Tab-separated table of C-alpha atoms in Angstrom:
chain	number	residue	atom	x	y	z
A	9	MET	CA	-19.098	5.409	12.566
A	10	ASN	CA	-19.497	2.627	15.126
A	11	ASP	CA	-19.277	-1.095	14.300
A	12	ALA	CA	-23.014	-1.477	13.700
A	13	GLU	CA	-23.155	1.572	11.446
A	14	ARG	CA	-20.132	0.362	9.499
A	15	ALA	CA	-21.622	-3.093	9.014
A	16	ALA	CA	-24.851	-1.521	7.772
A	17	TRP	CA	-22.926	0.766	5.388
A	18	TRP	CA	-20.991	-2.096	3.764
A	19	ARG	CA	-23.543	-4.918	3.919
A	20	GLY	CA	-24.383	-6.056	0.393
A	21	ARG	CA	-22.351	-3.302	-1.237
A	22	ARG	CA	-20.581	-4.356	-4.448
A	23	VAL	CA	-16.855	-3.749	-4.118
A	24	LEU	CA	-14.027	-4.344	-6.582
A	25	VAL	CA	-10.458	-4.520	-5.273
A	26	THR	CA	-7.800	-4.432	-7.974
A	27	GLY	CA	-4.582	-6.036	-6.784
A	28	GLY	CA	-6.867	-7.888	-4.392
A	29	ALA	CA	-4.580	-10.878	-3.811
A	30	GLY	CA	-1.650	-8.666	-2.866
A	31	PHE	CA	-0.526	-7.506	0.547
A	32	LEU	CA	-2.764	-4.493	1.132
A	33	GLY	CA	-5.498	-5.569	-1.270
A	34	SER	CA	-6.044	-8.895	0.476
A	35	ALA	CA	-6.159	-7.239	3.893
A	36	LEU	CA	-8.910	-4.991	2.565
A	37	CYS	CA	-10.753	-7.975	1.100
A	38	HIS	CA	-10.784	-9.744	4.459
A	39	ALA	CA	-12.085	-6.652	6.246
A	40	LEU	CA	-14.744	-5.935	3.627
A	41	ALA	CA	-15.981	-9.523	3.639
A	42	ARG	CA	-16.271	-9.423	7.432
A	43	HIS	CA	-18.457	-6.332	7.087
A	44	GLY	CA	-20.755	-8.099	4.628
A	45	ALA	CA	-19.664	-6.512	1.360
A	46	ARG	CA	-19.864	-8.454	-1.910
A	47	VAL	CA	-16.195	-8.429	-2.841
A	48	THR	CA	-14.458	-9.241	-6.117
A	49	ALA	CA	-10.663	-9.292	-6.122
A	50	LEU	CA	-8.932	-8.794	-9.467
A	51	ASP	CA	-5.254	-9.709	-9.613
A	52	ALA	CA	-2.785	-10.655	-12.346
A	53	MET	CA	-1.011	-12.978	-9.878
A	54	PHE	CA	2.403	-12.124	-11.278
A	55	PRO	CA	5.132	-14.177	-9.557
A	56	ASP	CA	7.330	-11.102	-9.084
A	57	GLY	CA	4.536	-9.108	-7.432
A	58	GLY	CA	2.919	-9.236	-4.023
A	59	ALA	CA	0.029	-11.553	-4.917
A	60	ASN	CA	-0.317	-14.879	-3.145
A	61	ARG	CA	-3.328	-17.209	-3.179
A	62	ALA	CA	-2.725	-17.879	0.496
A	63	ASN	CA	-3.496	-14.200	1.157
A	64	LEU	CA	-7.216	-14.728	0.566
A	65	GLU	CA	-7.648	-17.989	2.462
A	66	GLY	CA	-10.686	-17.823	4.707
A	67	ALA	CA	-12.218	-14.771	3.019
A	68	SER	CA	-15.592	-14.859	1.235
A	69	VAL	CA	-14.167	-13.194	-1.861
A	70	LEU	CA	-14.409	-13.961	-5.579
A	71	LEU	CA	-10.869	-13.963	-7.002
A	72	VAL	CA	-10.580	-13.215	-10.723
A	73	ARG	CA	-7.183	-13.668	-12.311
A	74	GLY	CA	-6.519	-10.897	-14.806
A	75	ASP	CA	-4.218	-8.049	-15.778
A	76	ILE	CA	-5.796	-4.580	-15.853
A	77	ARG	CA	-3.825	-3.907	-19.033
A	78	ASP	CA	-5.826	-6.363	-21.138
A	79	THR	CA	-8.516	-8.144	-19.092
A	80	GLU	CA	-12.150	-7.657	-20.117
A	81	LEU	CA	-13.133	-5.145	-17.453
A	82	HIS	CA	-16.714	-4.195	-18.283
A	83	SER	CA	-18.366	-7.194	-16.651
A	84	LEU	CA	-16.128	-6.882	-13.582
A	85	CYS	CA	-16.776	-3.171	-13.116
A	86	GLU	CA	-20.472	-3.076	-13.949
A	87	GLY	CA	-22.531	-2.312	-10.880
A	88	THR	CA	-19.485	-1.614	-8.727
A	89	GLU	CA	-20.270	0.785	-5.910
A	90	VAL	CA	-16.767	1.120	-4.452
A	91	LEU	CA	-13.448	0.533	-6.192
A	92	PHE	CA	-10.288	0.128	-4.148
A	93	ASN	CA	-7.584	0.539	-6.740
A	94	MET	CA	-4.518	-1.273	-5.408
A	95	ALA	CA	-3.144	-2.735	-8.665
A	96	ALA	CA	0.304	-1.356	-9.424
A	97	GLN	CA	3.867	-2.112	-10.323
A	98	THR	CA	5.640	-1.108	-7.116
A	99	SER	CA	9.244	-2.199	-7.652
A	100	HIS	CA	11.523	0.818	-7.928
A	101	MET	CA	14.321	-1.138	-9.571
A	102	GLY	CA	11.779	-2.844	-11.841
A	103	GLY	CA	10.615	0.560	-13.010
A	104	GLN	CA	14.172	1.664	-13.673
A	105	LYS	CA	14.930	-1.455	-15.717
A	106	ASP	CA	11.702	-1.414	-17.755
A	107	PRO	CA	10.017	2.001	-17.597
A	108	VAL	CA	7.734	1.204	-20.537
A	109	ALA	CA	6.169	-1.740	-18.693
A	110	ASP	CA	6.074	0.385	-15.544
A	111	ILE	CA	4.054	3.094	-17.302
A	112	GLY	CA	1.874	0.417	-18.873
A	113	VAL	CA	0.607	-0.735	-15.487
A	114	ASN	CA	0.731	2.446	-13.424
A	115	ALA	CA	-0.524	4.973	-15.980
A	116	VAL	CA	-1.865	3.559	-19.269
A	117	ALA	CA	-3.832	0.752	-17.637
A	118	GLN	CA	-5.233	3.247	-15.141
A	119	VAL	CA	-6.652	5.308	-18.002
A	120	ARG	CA	-8.177	2.129	-19.438
A	121	LEU	CA	-9.792	1.288	-16.093
A	122	ILE	CA	-11.057	4.846	-15.721
A	123	GLY	CA	-12.717	4.664	-19.134
A	124	VAL	CA	-14.524	1.431	-18.288
A	125	MET	CA	-15.627	2.700	-14.894
A	126	ARG	CA	-16.969	5.847	-16.543
A	127	GLU	CA	-19.115	3.688	-18.831
A	128	VAL	CA	-20.515	1.084	-16.434
A	129	ALA	CA	-20.084	2.478	-12.907
A	130	PRO	CA	-20.155	6.275	-13.229
A	131	ARG	CA	-21.244	6.885	-9.634
A	132	ALA	CA	-18.858	4.496	-7.902
A	133	THR	CA	-16.545	5.778	-5.200
A	134	VAL	CA	-12.828	5.249	-5.869
A	135	VAL	CA	-10.050	5.051	-3.310
A	136	HIS	CA	-6.666	4.963	-5.030
A	137	ALA	CA	-3.529	3.540	-3.431
A	138	SER	CA	-0.710	5.990	-4.028
A	139	THR	CA	2.789	6.463	-2.646
A	140	ARG	CA	5.099	8.900	-0.911
A	141	GLN	CA	7.817	7.929	-3.414
A	142	PHE	CA	7.132	10.710	-5.875
A	143	TYR	CA	7.892	13.416	-3.315
A	144	GLY	CA	11.517	12.376	-3.835
A	145	ARG	CA	14.191	13.448	-1.390
A	146	PRO	CA	12.366	15.640	1.157
A	147	ILE	CA	13.262	19.288	1.456
A	148	ARG	CA	11.559	19.393	4.868
A	149	LEU	CA	10.277	16.927	7.454
A	150	PRO	CA	7.646	15.841	8.118
A	151	VAL	CA	6.341	15.826	4.546
A	152	ASP	CA	2.851	17.240	4.016
A	153	GLU	CA	0.677	17.137	0.893
A	154	LEU	CA	1.949	20.541	-0.283
A	155	HIS	CA	5.527	19.287	-0.540
A	156	PRO	CA	6.874	19.591	-4.114
A	157	VAL	CA	6.634	16.491	-6.283
A	158	ASN	CA	10.075	15.447	-7.502
A	159	PRO	CA	10.089	11.714	-8.359
A	160	PRO	CA	13.501	10.090	-7.925
A	161	ASP	CA	12.819	7.184	-10.277
A	162	ALA	CA	10.646	5.929	-13.128
A	163	ASN	CA	8.247	4.202	-10.756
A	164	GLY	CA	7.579	7.468	-8.968
A	165	VAL	CA	6.792	9.192	-12.269
A	166	SER	CA	4.339	6.512	-13.396
A	167	LYS	CA	2.596	6.298	-10.035
A	168	TRP	CA	2.176	10.071	-9.915
A	169	ALA	CA	0.682	10.067	-13.411
A	170	GLY	CA	-1.788	7.350	-12.491
A	171	GLU	CA	-2.894	9.236	-9.405
A	172	GLN	CA	-3.431	12.425	-11.371
A	173	TYR	CA	-5.618	10.685	-13.959
A	174	TRP	CA	-7.879	9.457	-11.165
A	175	LEU	CA	-8.092	12.890	-9.568
A	176	LEU	CA	-9.236	14.306	-12.912
A	177	GLU	CA	-12.277	12.049	-12.591
A	178	GLN	CA	-13.368	14.039	-9.571
A	179	ARG	CA	-12.525	17.442	-10.972
A	180	VAL	CA	-14.057	16.879	-14.420
A	181	HIS	CA	-16.762	14.273	-13.840
A	182	GLY	CA	-17.609	14.725	-10.170
A	183	ARG	CA	-16.802	11.146	-9.168
A	184	PRO	CA	-15.921	10.723	-5.465
A	185	VAL	CA	-12.183	9.969	-5.581
A	186	VAL	CA	-9.669	9.901	-2.755
A	187	SER	CA	-5.968	9.123	-3.093
A	188	LEU	CA	-3.947	7.877	-0.138
A	189	ARG	CA	-0.186	8.352	-0.331
A	190	LEU	CA	1.298	5.529	1.682
A	191	THR	CA	4.617	5.219	3.466
A	192	ASN	CA	6.308	1.890	4.330
A	193	CYS	CA	3.516	-0.557	5.146
A	194	TYR	CA	4.107	-3.866	6.889
A	195	GLY	CA	2.346	-6.759	8.562
A	196	PRO	CA	0.779	-10.131	7.696
A	197	ARG	CA	0.653	-11.084	3.977
A	198	LEU	CA	3.559	-8.818	3.017
A	199	ARG	CA	5.880	-10.288	0.387
A	200	ILE	CA	8.882	-11.449	2.425
A	201	ARG	CA	10.702	-13.747	0.014
A	202	ASP	CA	12.839	-10.799	-1.152
A	203	ALA	CA	13.044	-7.006	-1.009
A	204	ARG	CA	10.844	-6.263	-4.049
A	205	GLN	CA	7.975	-4.869	-1.989
A	206	THR	CA	9.861	-3.284	0.907
A	207	PHE	CA	13.178	-3.711	2.680
A	208	LEU	CA	11.338	-4.894	5.787
A	209	GLY	CA	10.062	-7.981	3.995
A	210	ILE	CA	13.469	-9.571	3.559
A	211	TRP	CA	14.447	-8.485	7.072
A	212	ILE	CA	11.475	-10.436	8.457
A	213	ARG	CA	12.372	-13.516	6.458
A	214	ARG	CA	16.019	-13.474	7.534
A	215	VAL	CA	15.141	-13.016	11.210
A	216	LEU	CA	12.675	-15.916	11.132
A	217	GLU	CA	15.189	-18.141	9.334
A	218	GLY	CA	18.015	-17.222	11.714
A	219	GLU	CA	20.062	-15.550	8.982
A	220	PRO	CA	21.649	-12.073	9.053
A	221	PHE	CA	19.915	-9.248	7.207
A	222	GLU	CA	21.494	-6.180	5.641
A	223	VAL	CA	20.902	-2.583	6.730
A	224	TRP	CA	21.898	-0.162	3.976
A	225	GLY	CA	23.147	3.084	5.452
A	226	GLY	CA	21.223	3.007	8.706
A	227	GLU	CA	20.731	6.631	9.663
A	228	GLN	CA	17.715	7.203	7.411
A	229	LEU	CA	14.427	7.843	9.187
A	230	ARG	CA	11.321	5.901	8.230
A	231	ASP	CA	7.772	5.809	9.565
A	232	LEU	CA	5.988	2.486	9.192
A	233	THR	CA	2.251	1.787	9.068
A	234	TYR	CA	0.832	-1.528	10.264
A	235	VAL	CA	-1.500	-3.198	7.783
A	236	ASP	CA	-4.581	-3.014	10.021
A	237	ASP	CA	-4.139	0.750	10.287
A	238	VAL	CA	-3.746	1.035	6.510
A	239	THR	CA	-6.946	-0.973	6.028
A	240	GLU	CA	-8.803	1.276	8.438
A	241	ALA	CA	-7.593	4.317	6.509
A	242	PHE	CA	-8.943	2.920	3.230
A	243	LEU	CA	-12.299	2.063	4.765
A	244	ARG	CA	-12.655	5.528	6.247
A	245	ALA	CA	-11.651	7.139	2.964
A	246	ALA	CA	-14.399	5.230	1.132
A	247	GLU	CA	-17.019	5.905	3.784
A	248	SER	CA	-16.362	9.655	3.717
A	249	ALA	CA	-15.397	10.112	0.033
A	250	SER	CA	-18.496	12.185	-0.742
A	251	CYS	CA	-17.795	14.681	2.040
A	252	PRO	CA	-16.396	18.034	0.897
A	253	GLU	CA	-13.441	17.675	3.288
A	254	VAL	CA	-12.411	14.411	1.597
A	255	ALA	CA	-13.654	14.228	-1.997
A	256	GLY	CA	-11.009	14.807	-4.653
A	257	ARG	CA	-8.169	15.125	-2.178
A	258	VAL	CA	-4.825	13.445	-1.708
A	259	PHE	CA	-3.802	12.490	1.815
A	260	ASN	CA	-0.564	11.296	3.320
A	261	ILE	CA	-0.901	8.249	5.563
A	262	GLY	CA	1.766	7.876	8.215
A	263	GLY	CA	2.074	5.545	11.150
A	264	ALA	CA	4.380	5.059	14.083
A	265	PRO	CA	6.810	7.856	15.006
A	266	PRO	CA	9.871	7.782	12.719
A	267	ALA	CA	12.823	5.584	13.609
A	268	ARG	CA	16.327	5.215	12.196
A	269	LEU	CA	16.822	2.062	10.174
A	270	LEU	CA	19.421	0.935	12.710
A	271	ASP	CA	16.919	1.379	15.526
A	272	LEU	CA	14.280	-0.412	13.488
A	273	ALA	CA	16.649	-3.351	13.029
A	274	GLU	CA	17.191	-3.564	16.778
A	275	ARG	CA	13.462	-3.392	17.466
A	276	LEU	CA	12.751	-6.160	14.966
A	277	ILE	CA	15.280	-8.390	16.736
A	278	ALA	CA	13.781	-7.480	20.110
A	279	ALA	CA	10.320	-8.396	18.789
A	280	ASN	CA	11.798	-11.797	17.885
A	281	GLY	CA	12.810	-12.412	21.470
A	282	GLY	CA	16.298	-11.008	20.957
A	283	ARG	CA	17.140	-13.521	18.237
A	284	GLY	CA	18.680	-12.169	15.044
A	285	HIS	CA	21.576	-10.110	13.752
A	286	TYR	CA	22.342	-7.741	10.911
A	287	LEU	CA	25.164	-6.313	8.840
A	288	VAL	CA	25.515	-2.606	8.077
A	289	LYS	CA	26.471	-1.938	4.459
A	290	GLU	CA	26.731	0.953	2.056
A	291	PHE	CA	23.888	1.462	-0.391
A	292	PRO	CA	24.395	-0.618	-3.553
A	293	ALA	CA	25.633	1.533	-6.419
A	294	ASP	CA	22.501	0.980	-8.524
A	295	ARG	CA	20.150	1.962	-5.695
A	296	ALA	CA	21.964	4.904	-4.128
A	297	PRO	CA	20.859	7.440	-6.792
A	298	ILE	CA	17.158	6.729	-6.174
A	299	ASP	CA	17.278	6.579	-2.364
A	300	ILE	CA	15.198	9.386	-0.863
A	301	GLY	CA	17.083	9.610	2.448
A	302	SER	CA	14.956	10.249	5.521
A	303	TYR	CA	11.184	10.432	5.270
A	304	HIS	CA	8.215	10.642	7.551
A	305	ALA	CA	4.717	11.802	6.759
A	306	ASP	CA	2.645	14.661	8.066
A	307	ASP	CA	-0.790	13.004	8.033
A	308	ARG	CA	-2.669	15.565	10.106
A	309	ALA	CA	-4.964	16.407	7.197
A	310	PHE	CA	-6.373	12.886	6.968
A	311	ARG	CA	-6.700	12.591	10.723
A	312	ALA	CA	-8.644	15.859	10.861
A	313	ALA	CA	-10.889	14.948	7.915
A	314	THR	CA	-11.793	11.409	9.002
A	315	GLY	CA	-10.828	10.919	12.652
A	316	TRP	CA	-8.389	8.177	11.663
A	317	ALA	CA	-5.301	7.508	13.769
A	318	PRO	CA	-2.926	4.526	13.810
A	319	ALA	CA	-3.792	2.123	16.606
A	320	VAL	CA	-0.861	-0.335	16.468
A	321	ASP	CA	2.541	0.891	17.623
A	322	LEU	CA	5.727	-0.269	15.964
A	323	ASP	CA	6.891	-2.795	18.542
A	324	GLU	CA	3.478	-4.424	18.778
A	325	GLY	CA	3.149	-4.470	15.003
A	326	LEU	CA	6.511	-6.169	14.573
A	327	ARG	CA	5.622	-8.739	17.213
A	328	ARG	CA	2.279	-9.512	15.577
A	329	THR	CA	3.909	-9.771	12.155
A	330	LEU	CA	6.589	-12.241	13.233
A	331	GLU	CA	4.061	-14.344	15.125
A	332	TRP	CA	1.768	-14.513	12.079
A	333	TYR	CA	4.532	-15.685	9.732
A	334	ARG	CA	6.016	-18.346	12.004
A	335	ALA	CA	3.157	-20.743	11.278
A	336	ARG	CA	2.959	-19.812	7.584
A	337	LEU	CA	6.542	-19.365	6.445
A	338	PRO	CA	6.454	-22.064	3.715
A	339	ASP	CA	3.597	-20.213	1.963
A	340	TYR	CA	5.594	-16.976	1.785
A	341	VAL	CA	9.195	-17.937	1.041
């Protein structure tokens, strides 16, 4: 699909993005608005989540503040043609500390949303944001979609349950549903005030503030996906969700070739013009049991089905990210 075809496909289409003021949700909102879609972003705006009003500045998007657990959803969902379902509780330690609340957002509220969508938007396409976390500690690398599911923490269990409820919609009701299992995503609008969303967030903040950051362990492999590449993956998933090669499937989304955390730390400092330093530490006792070790995704299935491929390499993505935050740091710390 070329640019003109994409613009024609999205122009005037009614789109709902749950978690739309968060990191990935807001990036999608900006892209959809540029393509002419009529976008509503629903977000609870919790202070300990990834939402930030600054994330939607400059986008022609209607922001509705509400929690999918109890917000009146019928009027928001009615007439929706595409749902990007990004709303989730993503903190692994948060899930461990309060698994009931974790399930409430990631599983129970998903069933509630599914029920409403079935009533008022039965033909809408759904692209669900999922995670590699519930694969657990890999038994082989790279990890493909047939890898056993073995969640290492409560958050992984709840996220897996939510994904499975959505996939039932395709199997039982024929709704076009695609689930994208994401790895570590990074880029503009990421929560950087702390490490709740990803370890890289606090690394970025510390580098920009001239403070040391901590590398736990250091030998673990990670593959990172730049936000623009994640957004492109979601758009392609929606555009092709009715195709037999895509509908009802789960896909891993990878990114740059895997790098050790120690190498990633060095590359982040290099992207900052050589300014920055870090400390290597052991994993904290409360986090070590849920660490999955090394991970990188086998995303060949999604590439083959949609033609997607990451376009931004790691060094360029880190450079772009740091440059974007320098002028906006007060809004994100």
